[in-house]
Short mmCIF file of C-alpha atoms in Angstrom, two decimals:
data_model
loop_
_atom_site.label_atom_id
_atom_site.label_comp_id
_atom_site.label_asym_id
_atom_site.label_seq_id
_atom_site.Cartn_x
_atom_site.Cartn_y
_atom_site.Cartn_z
CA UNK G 27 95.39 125.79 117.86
CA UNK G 28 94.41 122.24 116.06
CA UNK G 29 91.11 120.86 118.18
CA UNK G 30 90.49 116.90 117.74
CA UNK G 31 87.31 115.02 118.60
CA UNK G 32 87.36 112.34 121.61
CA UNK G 33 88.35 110.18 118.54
CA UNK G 34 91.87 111.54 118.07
CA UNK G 35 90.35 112.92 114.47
CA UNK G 36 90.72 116.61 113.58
CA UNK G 37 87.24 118.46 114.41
CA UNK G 38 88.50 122.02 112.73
CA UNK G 39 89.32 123.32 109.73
CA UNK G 40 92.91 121.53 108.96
CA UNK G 41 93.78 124.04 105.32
CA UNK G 42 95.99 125.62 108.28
CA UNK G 43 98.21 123.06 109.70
CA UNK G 44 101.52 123.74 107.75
CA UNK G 45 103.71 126.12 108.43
CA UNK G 46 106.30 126.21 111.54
CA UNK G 47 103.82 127.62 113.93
CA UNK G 48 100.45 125.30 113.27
CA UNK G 49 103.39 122.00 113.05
CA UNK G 50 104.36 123.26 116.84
CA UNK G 51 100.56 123.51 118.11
CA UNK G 52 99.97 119.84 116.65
CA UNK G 53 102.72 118.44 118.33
CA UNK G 54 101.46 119.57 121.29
CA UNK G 55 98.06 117.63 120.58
CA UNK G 56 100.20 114.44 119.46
CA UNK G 57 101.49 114.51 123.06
CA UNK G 58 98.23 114.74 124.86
CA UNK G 59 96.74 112.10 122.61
CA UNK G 60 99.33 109.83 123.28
CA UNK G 61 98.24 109.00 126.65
CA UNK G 62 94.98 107.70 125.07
CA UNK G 63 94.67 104.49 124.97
CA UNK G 64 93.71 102.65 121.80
CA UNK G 65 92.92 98.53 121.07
CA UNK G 66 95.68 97.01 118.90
CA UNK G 67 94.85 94.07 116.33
CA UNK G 68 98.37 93.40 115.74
CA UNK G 69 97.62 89.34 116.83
CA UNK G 70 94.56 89.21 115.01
CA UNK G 71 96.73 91.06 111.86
CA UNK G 72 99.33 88.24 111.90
CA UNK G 73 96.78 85.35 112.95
CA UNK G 74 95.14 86.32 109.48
CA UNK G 75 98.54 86.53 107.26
CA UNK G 76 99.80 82.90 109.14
CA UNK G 77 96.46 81.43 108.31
CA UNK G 78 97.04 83.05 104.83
CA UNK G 79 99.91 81.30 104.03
CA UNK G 80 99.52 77.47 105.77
CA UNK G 81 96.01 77.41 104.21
CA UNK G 82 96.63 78.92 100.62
CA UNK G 83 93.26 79.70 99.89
CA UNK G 84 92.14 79.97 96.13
CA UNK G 85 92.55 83.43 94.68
CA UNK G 86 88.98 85.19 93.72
CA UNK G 87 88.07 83.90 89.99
CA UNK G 88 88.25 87.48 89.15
CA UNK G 89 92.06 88.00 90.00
CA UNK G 90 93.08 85.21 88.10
CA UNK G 91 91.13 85.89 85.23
CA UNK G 92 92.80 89.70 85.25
CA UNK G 93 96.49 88.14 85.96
CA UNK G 94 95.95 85.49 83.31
CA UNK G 95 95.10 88.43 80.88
CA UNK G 96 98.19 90.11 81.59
CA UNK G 97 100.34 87.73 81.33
CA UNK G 98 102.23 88.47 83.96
CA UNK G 99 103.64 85.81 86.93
CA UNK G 100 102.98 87.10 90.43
CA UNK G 101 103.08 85.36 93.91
CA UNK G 102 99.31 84.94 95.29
CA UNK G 103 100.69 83.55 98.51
CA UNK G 104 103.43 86.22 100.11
CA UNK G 105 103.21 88.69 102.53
CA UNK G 106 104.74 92.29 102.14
CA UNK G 107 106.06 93.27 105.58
CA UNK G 108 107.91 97.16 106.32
CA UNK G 109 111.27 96.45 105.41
CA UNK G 110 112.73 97.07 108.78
CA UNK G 111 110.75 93.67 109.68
CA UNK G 112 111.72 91.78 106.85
CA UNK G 113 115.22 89.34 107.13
CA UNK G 114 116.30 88.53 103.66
CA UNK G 115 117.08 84.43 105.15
CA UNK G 116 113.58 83.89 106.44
CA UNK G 117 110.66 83.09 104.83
CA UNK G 118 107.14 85.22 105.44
CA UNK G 119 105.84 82.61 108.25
CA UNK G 120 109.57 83.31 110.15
CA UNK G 121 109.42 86.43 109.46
CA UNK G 122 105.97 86.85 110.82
CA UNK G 123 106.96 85.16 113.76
CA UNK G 124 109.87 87.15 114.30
CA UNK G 125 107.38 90.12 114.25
CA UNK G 126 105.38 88.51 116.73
CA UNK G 127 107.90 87.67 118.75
CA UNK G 128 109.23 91.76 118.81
CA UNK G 129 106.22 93.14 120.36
CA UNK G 130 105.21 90.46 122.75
CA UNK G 131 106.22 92.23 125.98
CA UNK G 132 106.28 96.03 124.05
CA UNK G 133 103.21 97.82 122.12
CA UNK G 134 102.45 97.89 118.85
CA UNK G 135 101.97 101.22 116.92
CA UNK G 136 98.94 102.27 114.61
CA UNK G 137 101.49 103.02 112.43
CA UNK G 138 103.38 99.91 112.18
CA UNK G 139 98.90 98.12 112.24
CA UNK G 140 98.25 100.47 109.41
CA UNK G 141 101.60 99.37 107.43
CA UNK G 142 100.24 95.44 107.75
CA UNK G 143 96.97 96.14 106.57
CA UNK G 144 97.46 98.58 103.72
CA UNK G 145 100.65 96.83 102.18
CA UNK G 146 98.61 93.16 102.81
CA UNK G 147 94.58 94.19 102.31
CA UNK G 148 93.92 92.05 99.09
CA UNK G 149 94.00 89.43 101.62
CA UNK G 150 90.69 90.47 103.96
CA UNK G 151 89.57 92.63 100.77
CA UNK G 152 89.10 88.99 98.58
CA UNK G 153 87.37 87.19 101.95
CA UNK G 154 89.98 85.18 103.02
CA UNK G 155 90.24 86.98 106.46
CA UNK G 156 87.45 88.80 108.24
CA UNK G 157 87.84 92.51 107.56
CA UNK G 158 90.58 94.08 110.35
CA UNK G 159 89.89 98.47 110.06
CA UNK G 160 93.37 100.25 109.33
CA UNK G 161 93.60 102.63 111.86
CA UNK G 162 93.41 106.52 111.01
CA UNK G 163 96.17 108.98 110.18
CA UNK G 164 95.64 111.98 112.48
CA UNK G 165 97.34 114.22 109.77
CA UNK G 166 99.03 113.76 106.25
CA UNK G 167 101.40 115.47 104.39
CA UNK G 168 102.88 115.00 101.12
CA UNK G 169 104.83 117.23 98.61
CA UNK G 170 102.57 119.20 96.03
CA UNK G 171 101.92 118.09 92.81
CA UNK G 172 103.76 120.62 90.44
CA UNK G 173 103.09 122.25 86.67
CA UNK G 174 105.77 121.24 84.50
CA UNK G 175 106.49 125.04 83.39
CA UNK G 176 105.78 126.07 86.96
CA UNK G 177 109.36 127.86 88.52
CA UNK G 178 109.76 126.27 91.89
CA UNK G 179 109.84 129.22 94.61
CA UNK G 180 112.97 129.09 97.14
CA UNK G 181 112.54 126.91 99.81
CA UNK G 182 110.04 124.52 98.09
CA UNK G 183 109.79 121.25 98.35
CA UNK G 184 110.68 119.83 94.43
CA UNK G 185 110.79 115.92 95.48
CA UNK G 186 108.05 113.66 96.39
CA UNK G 187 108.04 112.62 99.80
CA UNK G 188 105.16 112.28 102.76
CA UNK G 189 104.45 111.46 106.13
CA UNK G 190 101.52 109.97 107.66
CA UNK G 191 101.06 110.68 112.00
CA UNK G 192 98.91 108.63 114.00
CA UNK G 193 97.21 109.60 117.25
CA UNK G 194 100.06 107.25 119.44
CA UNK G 195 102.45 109.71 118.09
CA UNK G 196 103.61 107.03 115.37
CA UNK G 197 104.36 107.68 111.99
CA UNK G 198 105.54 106.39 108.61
CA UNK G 199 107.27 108.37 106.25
CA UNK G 200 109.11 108.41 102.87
CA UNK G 201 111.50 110.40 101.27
CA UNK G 202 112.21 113.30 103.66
CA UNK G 203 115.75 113.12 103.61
CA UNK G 204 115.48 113.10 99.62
CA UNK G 205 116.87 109.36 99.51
CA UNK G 206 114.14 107.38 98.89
CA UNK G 207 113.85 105.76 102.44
CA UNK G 208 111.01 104.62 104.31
CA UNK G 209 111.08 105.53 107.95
CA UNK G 210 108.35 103.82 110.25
CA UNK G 211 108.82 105.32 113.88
CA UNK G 212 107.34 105.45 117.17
CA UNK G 213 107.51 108.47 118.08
CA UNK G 214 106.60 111.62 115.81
CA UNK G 215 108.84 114.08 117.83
CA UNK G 216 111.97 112.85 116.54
CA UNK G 217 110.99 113.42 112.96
CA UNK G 218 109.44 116.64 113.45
CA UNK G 219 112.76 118.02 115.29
CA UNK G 220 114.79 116.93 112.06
CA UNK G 221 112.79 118.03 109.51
CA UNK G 222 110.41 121.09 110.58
CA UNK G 223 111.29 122.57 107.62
CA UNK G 224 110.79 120.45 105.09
CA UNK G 225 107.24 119.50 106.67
CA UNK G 226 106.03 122.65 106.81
CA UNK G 227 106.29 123.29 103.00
CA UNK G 228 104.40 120.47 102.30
CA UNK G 229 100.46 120.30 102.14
CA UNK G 230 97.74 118.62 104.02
CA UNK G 231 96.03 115.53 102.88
CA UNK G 232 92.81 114.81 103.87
CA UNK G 233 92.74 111.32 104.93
CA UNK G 234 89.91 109.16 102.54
CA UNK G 235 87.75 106.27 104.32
CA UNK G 236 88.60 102.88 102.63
CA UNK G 237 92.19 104.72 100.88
CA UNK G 238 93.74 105.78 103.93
CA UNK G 239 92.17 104.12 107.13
CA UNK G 240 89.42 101.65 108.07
CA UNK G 241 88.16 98.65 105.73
CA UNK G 242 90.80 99.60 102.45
CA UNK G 243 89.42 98.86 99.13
CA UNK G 244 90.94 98.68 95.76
CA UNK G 245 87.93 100.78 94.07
CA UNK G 246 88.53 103.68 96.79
#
């Protein structure tokens, strides 16, 4: 069995979570650790992109310097949003809003906080926002990494695709159907009924301070 910490964080050795039978005992955790309960930012997230935008602050001298370099034209001033939050007729500030508006009598997920942050951290990472932590992936899995004269075995996994849970039960995914879709969900139960056997061929990431979770950095 999988122990976690009063944090929701894995306290054992995790080299053992894939497979069928380790997947099973760490859904059972994701249950009891869903009836924690855990501070969401999600106000604070979109009080910083909305400020973001109606302000337009100056980009860091460094940033333009490197984009000037390239020569490459790029946006300073959008937001990237999960694309099941994103309506192709509205601008970022509507669409913002109409993220707002979604979860104003319902909770937010970690997953959905992490998402915002991650896809969005240039703008706390360059100051123009105080510094909002991502929150931490309970357990990752992605696809290995593969020799290009190694034989793939029967049953293995030869596409990239991952999955990141969160203690809420949340999760974001990508590419477990082999299709190239994102899936962000509430509720980590549906995708481990559908695709047990994909996840349990894939391996464990450990998740990386200032990469995965907490203040992100580009240099992590």
């Amino acid at each position: 069995m999988i122990e976690f910490d009063e944090t929701g964080v894995p306290s054992a050795d995790l080299t053992q979570v894939t497979g069928e039978e380790s997947l099973k005992n760490f859904m059972d955790i994701v249950q009891e650790l869903k009836e924690k309960p855990w501070d969401s930012r999600l106000n604070d997230i979109l009080d910083a992109f909305e400020d973001f935008l109606t302000i337009r602050p100056e980009p860091p001298q460094s940033w333009q310097d490197n984009y000037a370099a390239s020569g490459k034209q790029f946006d300073y001033y959008q937001i990237v949003l999960p694309e099941d939050f994103q309506d192709p007729y509205e601008d970022d500030l509507g669409n913002i809003n109409r993220l707002r508006g979604e979860f104003a009598r319902v909770s937010s997920t970690m997953a959905l906080e992490h998402e915002l942050i991650s896809r969005n951290y240039f703008i706390f990472e360059n100051g123009h926002a105080e510094p909002i932590p991502a929150p931490r992936p309970i357990l990752m899995l992605e696809s290995k990494d593969r020799e290009d004269d190694e034989e793939p075995q029967e049953g293995d996994i030869t596409w990239d695709c991952c999955i990141s849970i969160f203690a809420d039960g949340s999760y974001v995914a990508y590419n477990l159907d082999h299709d190239d879709d994102e899936e962000l969900g509430e509720d980590f139960k549906v995708v481990f009924e559908k695709h047990i056997k994909t996840l349990s061929k894939l391996q464990l990431v450990i998740p990386v301070e200032g990469r995965d979770y907490g203040i992100l950095r580009s240099d992590a």
